[in-house]
PDB file of C-alpha atoms in Angstrom:
ATOM      1  CA  UNK A  29       0.000   0.000   0.000  1.00 47.00           C
ATOM      2  CA  UNK A  30       1.274   3.449  -0.860  1.00 65.00           C
ATOM      3  CA  UNK A  31       1.894   5.927   1.903  1.00 83.00           C
ATOM      4  CA  UNK A  32      -1.146   8.079   2.536  1.00 92.00           C
ATOM      5  CA  UNK A  33      -1.469  10.642   5.320  1.00 96.00           C
ATOM      6  CA  UNK A  34      -4.761  11.756   6.810  1.00 97.00           C
ATOM      7  CA  UNK A  35      -4.428  15.204   8.328  1.00 98.00           C
ATOM      8  CA  UNK A  36      -7.111  16.038  10.904  1.00 98.00           C
ATOM      9  CA  UNK A  37      -7.404  19.555  12.325  1.00 98.00           C
ATOM     10  CA  UNK A  38      -9.059  19.630  15.734  1.00 98.00           C
ATOM     11  CA  UNK A  39      -9.385  21.550  18.971  1.00 98.00           C
ATOM     12  CA  UNK A  40      -9.486  19.911  22.419  1.00 98.00           C
ATOM     13  CA  UNK A  41     -12.219  22.307  23.623  1.00 98.00           C
ATOM     14  CA  UNK A  42     -14.405  21.727  20.562  1.00 98.00           C
ATOM     15  CA  UNK A  43     -17.448  19.532  21.122  1.00 98.00           C
ATOM     16  CA  UNK A  44     -17.579  18.434  17.488  1.00 98.00           C
ATOM     17  CA  UNK A  45     -13.952  17.348  17.764  1.00 98.00           C
ATOM     18  CA  UNK A  46     -15.046  15.221  20.740  1.00 98.00           C
ATOM     19  CA  UNK A  47     -17.764  13.805  18.515  1.00 98.00           C
ATOM     20  CA  UNK A  48     -15.139  12.840  15.943  1.00 98.00           C
ATOM     21  CA  UNK A  49     -12.756  11.083  18.351  1.00 97.00           C
ATOM     22  CA  UNK A  50     -14.086   7.570  17.549  1.00 97.00           C
ATOM     23  CA  UNK A  51     -13.389   8.339  13.882  1.00 98.00           C
ATOM     24  CA  UNK A  52      -9.857   9.521  14.626  1.00 98.00           C
ATOM     25  CA  UNK A  53      -9.180   6.427  16.745  1.00 97.00           C
ATOM     26  CA  UNK A  54     -10.462   4.171  13.965  1.00 97.00           C
ATOM     27  CA  UNK A  55      -8.296   5.954  11.401  1.00 98.00           C
ATOM     28  CA  UNK A  56      -5.189   5.444  13.539  1.00 97.00           C
ATOM     29  CA  UNK A  57      -5.844   1.688  13.447  1.00 95.00           C
ATOM     30  CA  UNK A  58      -5.902   1.370   9.657  1.00 93.00           C
ATOM     31  CA  UNK A  59      -2.770  -0.275   8.295  1.00 87.00           C
ATOM     32  CA  UNK A  60      -0.903   1.876   5.806  1.00 85.00           C
ATOM     33  CA  UNK A  61      -2.642   5.105   6.799  1.00 94.00           C
ATOM     34  CA  UNK A  62      -0.602   7.733   8.618  1.00 96.00           C
ATOM     35  CA  UNK A  63      -2.722   9.995  10.802  1.00 97.00           C
ATOM     36  CA  UNK A  64      -1.508  13.434  11.827  1.00 98.00           C
ATOM     37  CA  UNK A  65      -3.510  15.439  14.350  1.00 98.00           C
ATOM     38  CA  UNK A  66      -3.194  19.227  14.192  1.00 98.00           C
ATOM     39  CA  UNK A  67      -4.665  21.559  16.820  1.00 98.00           C
ATOM     40  CA  UNK A  68      -6.090  24.847  15.582  1.00 97.00           C
ATOM     41  CA  UNK A  69      -6.429  26.700  18.872  1.00 97.00           C
ATOM     42  CA  UNK A  70     -10.127  27.615  18.803  1.00 97.00           C
ATOM     43  CA  UNK A  71      -9.969  29.200  22.265  1.00 97.00           C
ATOM     44  CA  UNK A  72      -6.505  30.730  22.425  1.00 98.00           C
ATOM     45  CA  UNK A  73      -5.078  34.242  22.355  1.00 95.00           C
ATOM     46  CA  UNK A  74      -7.827  36.845  22.092  1.00 95.00           C
ATOM     47  CA  UNK A  75     -10.448  34.064  21.972  1.00 96.00           C
ATOM     48  CA  UNK A  76      -9.784  32.773  25.502  1.00 97.00           C
ATOM     49  CA  UNK A  77     -12.995  33.213  27.478  1.00 94.00           C
ATOM     50  CA  UNK A  78     -14.542  32.564  30.895  1.00 95.00           C
ATOM     51  CA  UNK A  79     -17.426  30.177  31.445  1.00 94.00           C
ATOM     52  CA  UNK A  80     -20.447  32.487  31.647  1.00 93.00           C
ATOM     53  CA  UNK A  81     -24.147  31.606  31.884  1.00 93.00           C
ATOM     54  CA  UNK A  82     -24.483  32.490  28.188  1.00 93.00           C
ATOM     55  CA  UNK A  83     -21.606  30.224  27.236  1.00 93.00           C
ATOM     56  CA  UNK A  84     -22.986  27.430  29.406  1.00 95.00           C
ATOM     57  CA  UNK A  85     -26.371  27.679  27.657  1.00 96.00           C
ATOM     58  CA  UNK A  86     -24.709  27.638  24.235  1.00 95.00           C
ATOM     59  CA  UNK A  87     -22.451  24.712  25.160  1.00 96.00           C
ATOM     60  CA  UNK A  88     -25.238  22.569  26.599  1.00 96.00           C
ATOM     61  CA  UNK A  89     -27.454  23.107  23.566  1.00 97.00           C
ATOM     62  CA  UNK A  90     -24.620  22.292  21.189  1.00 97.00           C
ATOM     63  CA  UNK A  91     -23.447  19.303  23.236  1.00 98.00           C
ATOM     64  CA  UNK A  92     -26.943  17.832  23.229  1.00 98.00           C
ATOM     65  CA  UNK A  93     -26.922  17.838  19.424  1.00 98.00           C
ATOM     66  CA  UNK A  94     -23.443  16.288  19.360  1.00 98.00           C
ATOM     67  CA  UNK A  95     -24.437  13.543  21.802  1.00 98.00           C
ATOM     68  CA  UNK A  96     -27.463  12.569  19.718  1.00 97.00           C
ATOM     69  CA  UNK A  97     -25.525  12.590  16.462  1.00 97.00           C
ATOM     70  CA  UNK A  98     -22.351  10.845  17.624  1.00 97.00           C
ATOM     71  CA  UNK A  99     -23.205   8.855  20.762  1.00 96.00           C
ATOM     72  CA  UNK A 100     -20.450  10.566  22.727  1.00 97.00           C
ATOM     73  CA  UNK A 101     -21.127  10.974  26.456  1.00 97.00           C
ATOM     74  CA  UNK A 102     -21.241  14.330  28.230  1.00 98.00           C
ATOM     75  CA  UNK A 103     -21.083  13.456  31.916  1.00 98.00           C
ATOM     76  CA  UNK A 104     -22.903  15.136  34.785  1.00 98.00           C
ATOM     77  CA  UNK A 105     -19.614  16.309  36.315  1.00 97.00           C
ATOM     78  CA  UNK A 106     -19.211  18.365  33.132  1.00 98.00           C
ATOM     79  CA  UNK A 107     -22.793  19.509  32.512  1.00 97.00           C
ATOM     80  CA  UNK A 108     -23.721  20.139  36.152  1.00 96.00           C
ATOM     81  CA  UNK A 109     -20.262  20.679  37.580  1.00 96.00           C
ATOM     82  CA  UNK A 110     -17.528  22.159  35.418  1.00 95.00           C
ATOM     83  CA  UNK A 111     -19.860  24.330  33.327  1.00 94.00           C
ATOM     84  CA  UNK A 112     -21.287  25.857  36.506  1.00 93.00           C
ATOM     85  CA  UNK A 113     -17.848  26.870  37.781  1.00 89.00           C
ATOM     86  CA  UNK A 114     -17.635  30.608  37.159  1.00 82.00           C
ATOM     87  CA  UNK A 115     -13.890  31.036  37.670  1.00 88.00           C
ATOM     88  CA  UNK A 116     -12.789  28.745  34.819  1.00 93.00           C
ATOM     89  CA  UNK A 117     -11.103  30.392  31.837  1.00 95.00           C
ATOM     90  CA  UNK A 118     -11.467  28.329  28.668  1.00 97.00           C
ATOM     91  CA  UNK A 119      -8.076  28.096  26.974  1.00 98.00           C
ATOM     92  CA  UNK A 120      -7.175  25.411  24.451  1.00 98.00           C
ATOM     93  CA  UNK A 121      -3.424  26.025  24.670  1.00 98.00           C
ATOM     94  CA  UNK A 122      -2.520  23.817  27.688  1.00 98.00           C
ATOM     95  CA  UNK A 123      -4.246  20.766  26.187  1.00 98.00           C
ATOM     96  CA  UNK A 124      -2.609  21.425  22.813  1.00 98.00           C
ATOM     97  CA  UNK A 125       0.801  21.603  24.494  1.00 98.00           C
ATOM     98  CA  UNK A 126       0.025  18.330  26.275  1.00 98.00           C
ATOM     99  CA  UNK A 127      -0.829  16.642  22.975  1.00 98.00           C
ATOM    100  CA  UNK A 128       2.438  17.842  21.444  1.00 98.00           C
ATOM    101  CA  UNK A 129       4.393  16.639  24.486  1.00 98.00           C
ATOM    102  CA  UNK A 130       2.723  13.234  24.399  1.00 98.00           C
ATOM    103  CA  UNK A 131       3.476  12.879  20.698  1.00 98.00           C
ATOM    104  CA  UNK A 132       7.157  13.558  21.347  1.00 98.00           C
ATOM    105  CA  UNK A 133       7.048  10.728  23.891  1.00 98.00           C
ATOM    106  CA  UNK A 134       5.461   8.206  21.550  1.00 98.00           C
ATOM    107  CA  UNK A 135       1.737   8.614  22.237  1.00 98.00           C
ATOM    108  CA  UNK A 136      -0.356   9.272  19.137  1.00 98.00           C
ATOM    109  CA  UNK A 137      -2.111  12.596  18.802  1.00 98.00           C
ATOM    110  CA  UNK A 138      -5.455  10.848  18.570  1.00 98.00           C
ATOM    111  CA  UNK A 139      -4.907   8.844  21.741  1.00 98.00           C
ATOM    112  CA  UNK A 140      -3.890  11.877  23.798  1.00 98.00           C
ATOM    113  CA  UNK A 141      -6.734  13.944  22.348  1.00 98.00           C
ATOM    114  CA  UNK A 142      -9.188  11.170  23.195  1.00 98.00           C
ATOM    115  CA  UNK A 143      -7.947  10.940  26.785  1.00 98.00           C
ATOM    116  CA  UNK A 144      -7.996  14.711  27.288  1.00 98.00           C
ATOM    117  CA  UNK A 145     -11.486  15.145  25.873  1.00 98.00           C
ATOM    118  CA  UNK A 146     -12.808  12.185  27.854  1.00 98.00           C
ATOM    119  CA  UNK A 147     -11.434  13.792  31.008  1.00 98.00           C
ATOM    120  CA  UNK A 148     -13.119  17.088  30.121  1.00 98.00           C
ATOM    121  CA  UNK A 149     -16.469  16.124  28.637  1.00 98.00           C
ATOM    122  CA  UNK A 150     -17.167  12.766  30.306  1.00 98.00           C
ATOM    123  CA  UNK A 151     -15.493  13.310  33.692  1.00 98.00           C
ATOM    124  CA  UNK A 152     -15.760  17.087  34.068  1.00 98.00           C
ATOM    125  CA  UNK A 153     -12.074  17.672  34.782  1.00 98.00           C
ATOM    126  CA  UNK A 154     -10.412  21.048  34.253  1.00 98.00           C
ATOM    127  CA  UNK A 155      -8.007  20.308  31.403  1.00 98.00           C
ATOM    128  CA  UNK A 156      -6.569  23.820  31.602  1.00 98.00           C
ATOM    129  CA  UNK A 157      -4.603  22.653  34.666  1.00 98.00           C
ATOM    130  CA  UNK A 158      -1.202  21.021  34.246  1.00 98.00           C
ATOM    131  CA  UNK A 159      -1.717  18.506  37.059  1.00 98.00           C
ATOM    132  CA  UNK A 160      -4.852  17.206  35.295  1.00 98.00           C
ATOM    133  CA  UNK A 161      -2.968  16.869  32.019  1.00 98.00           C
ATOM    134  CA  UNK A 162      -0.091  15.162  33.822  1.00 98.00           C
ATOM    135  CA  UNK A 163      -2.477  12.658  35.392  1.00 98.00           C
ATOM    136  CA  UNK A 164      -3.815  11.877  31.911  1.00 98.00           C
ATOM    137  CA  UNK A 165      -0.271  11.341  30.651  1.00 98.00           C
ATOM    138  CA  UNK A 166       0.444   9.012  33.583  1.00 98.00           C
ATOM    139  CA  UNK A 167      -2.666   6.967  32.753  1.00 98.00           C
ATOM    140  CA  UNK A 168      -1.218   6.490  29.270  1.00 98.00           C
ATOM    141  CA  UNK A 169       2.009   5.165  30.763  1.00 98.00           C
ATOM    142  CA  UNK A 170       4.192   8.249  30.460  1.00 98.00           C
ATOM    143  CA  UNK A 171       6.718   9.323  33.066  1.00 98.00           C
ATOM    144  CA  UNK A 172       5.606  12.354  35.102  1.00 98.00           C
ATOM    145  CA  UNK A 173       8.907  14.223  35.123  1.00 98.00           C
ATOM    146  CA  UNK A 174       9.577  13.495  31.457  1.00 98.00           C
ATOM    147  CA  UNK A 175       6.125  14.599  30.387  1.00 98.00           C
ATOM    148  CA  UNK A 176       6.309  17.839  32.359  1.00 98.00           C
ATOM    149  CA  UNK A 177       9.783  18.569  30.983  1.00 98.00           C
ATOM    150  CA  UNK A 178       8.502  18.244  27.427  1.00 98.00           C
ATOM    151  CA  UNK A 179       5.373  20.208  28.292  1.00 98.00           C
ATOM    152  CA  UNK A 180       7.404  23.107  29.693  1.00 98.00           C
ATOM    153  CA  UNK A 181       9.665  23.139  26.640  1.00 98.00           C
ATOM    154  CA  UNK A 182       6.708  23.221  24.236  1.00 98.00           C
ATOM    155  CA  UNK A 183       4.597  25.723  26.155  1.00 98.00           C
ATOM    156  CA  UNK A 184       4.423  29.173  24.617  1.00 97.00           C
ATOM    157  CA  UNK A 185       6.201  29.770  21.310  1.00 98.00           C
ATOM    158  CA  UNK A 186       6.298  26.158  20.092  1.00 98.00           C
ATOM    159  CA  UNK A 187       2.585  25.717  20.799  1.00 98.00           C
ATOM    160  CA  UNK A 188       1.795  29.059  19.137  1.00 98.00           C
ATOM    161  CA  UNK A 189       3.755  28.004  16.052  1.00 98.00           C
ATOM    162  CA  UNK A 190       1.875  24.700  15.898  1.00 98.00           C
ATOM    163  CA  UNK A 191      -1.457  26.534  16.127  1.00 98.00           C
ATOM    164  CA  UNK A 192      -0.448  28.937  13.363  1.00 98.00           C
ATOM    165  CA  UNK A 193       0.633  26.052  11.119  1.00 98.00           C
ATOM    166  CA  UNK A 194      -2.615  24.191  11.843  1.00 98.00           C
ATOM    167  CA  UNK A 195      -4.685  27.232  10.946  1.00 98.00           C
ATOM    168  CA  UNK A 196      -2.682  27.625   7.761  1.00 98.00           C
ATOM    169  CA  UNK A 197      -3.437  24.015   6.863  1.00 98.00           C
ATOM    170  CA  UNK A 198      -7.122  24.559   7.664  1.00 98.00           C
ATOM    171  CA  UNK A 199      -7.136  27.469   5.228  1.00 97.00           C
ATOM    172  CA  UNK A 200      -5.251  25.546   2.542  1.00 96.00           C
ATOM    173  CA  UNK A 201      -7.700  22.623   2.556  1.00 96.00           C
ATOM    174  CA  UNK A 202     -10.700  24.980   2.700  1.00 94.00           C
ATOM    175  CA  UNK A 203     -11.769  23.516   6.026  1.00 95.00           C
ATOM    176  CA  UNK A 204     -15.010  24.658   7.623  1.00 87.00           C
ATOM    177  CA  UNK A 205     -13.928  24.601  11.260  1.00 93.00           C
ATOM    178  CA  UNK A 206     -13.064  21.792  13.647  1.00 97.00           C
ATOM    179  CA  UNK A 207     -12.693  19.001  12.874  1.00 98.00           C
ATOM    180  CA  UNK A 208     -11.602  19.216   9.248  1.00 98.00           C
ATOM    181  CA  UNK A 209      -9.612  16.563   7.422  1.00 98.00           C
ATOM    182  CA  UNK A 210      -7.735  15.941   4.186  1.00 97.00           C
ATOM    183  CA  UNK A 211      -5.707  13.176   2.588  1.00 96.00           C
ATOM    184  CA  UNK A 212      -2.148  13.795   1.454  1.00 96.00           C
ATOM    185  CA  UNK A 213      -1.085  11.135  -1.038  1.00 91.00           C
ATOM    186  CA  UNK A 214       2.513  10.249  -1.795  1.00 86.00           C
ATOM    187  CA  UNK A 215       1.951  11.597  -5.317  1.00 85.00           C
ATOM    188  CA  UNK A 216       1.686  15.071  -3.808  1.00 86.00           C
ATOM    189  CA  UNK A 217      -2.058  15.195  -4.393  1.00 91.00           C
ATOM    190  CA  UNK A 218      -4.375  16.425  -1.657  1.00 94.00           C
ATOM    191  CA  UNK A 219      -8.041  15.511  -1.269  1.00 94.00           C
ATOM    192  CA  UNK A 220     -10.513  16.755   1.315  1.00 94.00           C
ATOM    193  CA  UNK A 221     -11.961  14.059   3.597  1.00 95.00           C
ATOM    194  CA  UNK A 222     -15.572  14.624   4.618  1.00 92.00           C
ATOM    195  CA  UNK A 223     -15.200  13.634   8.257  1.00 96.00           C
ATOM    196  CA  UNK A 224     -18.393  15.417   9.365  1.00 94.00           C
ATOM    197  CA  UNK A 225     -20.476  13.109   7.168  1.00 96.00           C
ATOM    198  CA  UNK A 226     -19.435  10.128   9.295  1.00 98.00           C
ATOM    199  CA  UNK A 227     -20.320  11.266  12.826  1.00 97.00           C
ATOM    200  CA  UNK A 228     -21.656   8.192  14.602  1.00 96.00           C
ATOM    201  CA  UNK A 229     -20.857   6.005  11.582  1.00 97.00           C
ATOM    202  CA  UNK A 230     -17.469   4.557  12.421  1.00 97.00           C
ATOM    203  CA  UNK A 231     -17.749   1.424  10.270  1.00 97.00           C
ATOM    204  CA  UNK A 232     -18.729   3.439   7.207  1.00 98.00           C
ATOM    205  CA  UNK A 233     -15.865   5.848   7.920  1.00 98.00           C
ATOM    206  CA  UNK A 234     -13.361   2.992   7.989  1.00 97.00           C
ATOM    207  CA  UNK A 235     -14.676   1.704   4.668  1.00 96.00           C
ATOM    208  CA  UNK A 236     -14.445   5.206   3.198  1.00 95.00           C
ATOM    209  CA  UNK A 237     -10.845   5.585   4.357  1.00 95.00           C
ATOM    210  CA  UNK A 238      -9.835   2.167   3.042  1.00 91.00           C
ATOM    211  CA  UNK A 239     -11.428   2.853  -0.327  1.00 90.00           C
ATOM    212  CA  UNK A 240      -9.871   6.313  -0.567  1.00 86.00           C
ATOM    213  CA  UNK A 241      -6.417   4.910   0.122  1.00 82.00           C
ATOM    214  CA  UNK A 242      -6.855   2.024  -2.305  1.00 78.00           C
ATOM    215  CA  UNK A 243      -7.897   4.294  -5.176  1.00 64.00           C
ATOM    216  CA  UNK A 244      -4.529   6.053  -5.331  1.00 59.00           C
TER     217      UNK A 244
END
């Protein structure tokens, strides 16, 4: 099989990204398909925001749609706990840094993203906090000191550069937000992958990926 890369642009604080996690996990298990996860930083920089009653109402309405469409679970510690905590500032950057650190230590981007979003949406944990992210890394078998060393090295400029590159890729593939995806074939050809069409349809998504790879 020729080398084919599936680029997926996500954000750890995006509910639709959470809805796509089963699809990302399935893609990472397809032989011959390289999966690269890019984080676009939806809530970073000037877009960082506190959890307000208005945001909570918006999030719960949106999450209800996502749950019905994808089957992903939004736990009570999130809906009735975390979203009612007024002093939380929503910032995607720490989780993005954690994903980059985990990747440097051999954990796939999809696996770390899955664990982070499960902690946030299903368990209601504050993934803006380093100790929460470190606990997630430990659950995946990483060494605490090593993970935090990589996290500290990647925090700031390196994370900002990754976000900028991810947004550039999103623009180049004409993505419509998070998640967006595209194939990069070893011929140099790119082709958009309609990941949103397959929410809650993991088996069909796998077939689509296999067929797309086989055609080139």
